[in-house]
XYZ file of C-alpha atoms in Angstrom:
112
model
C -13.830 -16.846 -20.382
C -11.867 -16.133 -17.977
C -14.060 -14.586 -16.042
C -14.897 -17.580 -14.211
C -11.712 -18.238 -12.804
C -11.236 -14.061 -11.268
C -14.675 -14.492 -9.129
C -14.169 -17.875 -8.530
C -11.127 -16.836 -6.588
C -13.021 -13.269 -5.664
C -16.254 -15.902 -4.041
C -13.466 -17.998 -2.256
C -12.141 -14.890 -0.468
C -15.753 -13.295 0.483
C -16.790 -16.768 2.244
C -13.354 -17.308 4.168
C -11.259 -14.320 4.225
C -13.927 -11.495 4.699
C -14.267 -11.061 7.913
C -10.532 -9.628 8.391
C -10.765 -7.522 5.754
C -10.934 -4.717 8.743
C -7.104 -5.692 9.102
C -5.584 -5.430 5.455
C -8.071 -2.001 6.270
C -6.592 -0.810 9.685
C -3.454 -2.179 9.040
C -3.630 0.494 5.087
C -4.421 3.276 7.544
C -1.395 2.381 9.605
C 0.571 2.823 6.342
C -1.720 6.082 5.205
C -0.261 7.466 8.490
C 2.503 7.212 8.067
C 3.010 8.688 3.955
C 1.408 12.152 5.971
C 4.966 12.021 8.233
C 7.010 12.885 5.054
C 5.946 16.539 4.187
C 6.821 15.169 -0.035
C 4.306 12.496 -0.536
C 0.664 13.557 -0.813
C -1.177 11.335 -0.404
C -4.349 10.696 -3.195
C -6.632 11.112 -1.899
C -6.595 11.483 1.773
C -8.932 9.555 3.116
C -7.627 5.889 2.773
C -11.167 3.334 3.007
C -9.398 0.801 1.240
C -6.885 -1.803 1.401
C -5.112 0.653 -0.894
C -2.909 3.982 0.273
C -1.641 5.584 -2.928
C 0.450 8.924 -3.322
C 2.541 11.760 -5.089
C 5.972 12.087 -4.956
C 7.400 15.029 -4.881
C 9.679 16.063 -8.350
C 12.096 17.687 -6.273
C 11.998 14.707 -4.064
C 12.512 12.172 -7.145
C 10.310 9.922 -8.855
C 7.753 7.051 -7.769
C 9.791 4.822 -9.109
C 13.232 6.073 -7.043
C 10.921 5.138 -3.751
C 10.046 2.551 -4.827
C 14.236 1.451 -4.426
C 14.716 3.307 -0.776
C 11.456 1.199 0.785
C 13.180 -1.915 -1.480
C 16.499 -1.520 0.755
C 14.843 -1.603 3.496
C 13.118 -4.493 2.816
C 9.561 -2.932 2.135
C 7.759 -4.257 -1.556
C 5.755 -1.641 -3.237
C 4.293 -0.360 -6.656
C 5.342 3.047 -9.316
C 2.269 3.231 -11.007
C 3.075 6.625 -13.311
C 6.235 8.558 -13.205
C 5.296 10.148 -9.677
C 3.113 7.688 -7.924
C 3.352 5.311 -5.817
C 0.485 2.724 -4.811
C 0.396 0.167 -1.059
C -1.855 -2.463 -1.100
C -2.058 -5.234 2.522
C -3.526 -8.731 1.669
C -3.848 -11.481 3.709
C 0.660 -11.964 2.729
C 1.396 -8.916 5.470
C 0.739 -9.376 8.937
C 0.330 -6.349 11.201
C 4.079 -6.171 12.074
C 5.021 -6.217 8.719
C 3.103 -3.074 8.434
C 4.001 -1.961 11.386
C 8.271 -1.979 9.520
C 6.427 -1.063 6.463
C 5.063 2.054 8.133
C 8.577 3.122 10.279
C 10.483 2.527 6.361
C 8.191 5.376 5.448
C 8.833 8.042 7.771
C 12.689 7.158 8.215
C 11.682 8.790 4.504
C 11.617 11.490 5.420
C 14.904 11.743 7.753
C 16.761 11.199 4.224
């Protein structure tokens, strides 16, 4: 029954926002490049082709929740999914400038 609501939202997005998906994907690649600068992080999968960036955190660095907290202190919101997994999602409300700020915050984690 509720699938109709989800389908309507998807249909709306496909009609009105399909062209800007390329922006979300480019922003995700920018963030993935920042993740690659932190030796304690490993992209999973290594190639980012959508608006989602997933990475594993080396336990010696801390947990996924530790990374979420460190980034939140820098004004960046990401999600911990599991003990060592972090997910980043780019979307309509995350501008290129926002993603650049997030990339800088992620890269700064390699410096302590």
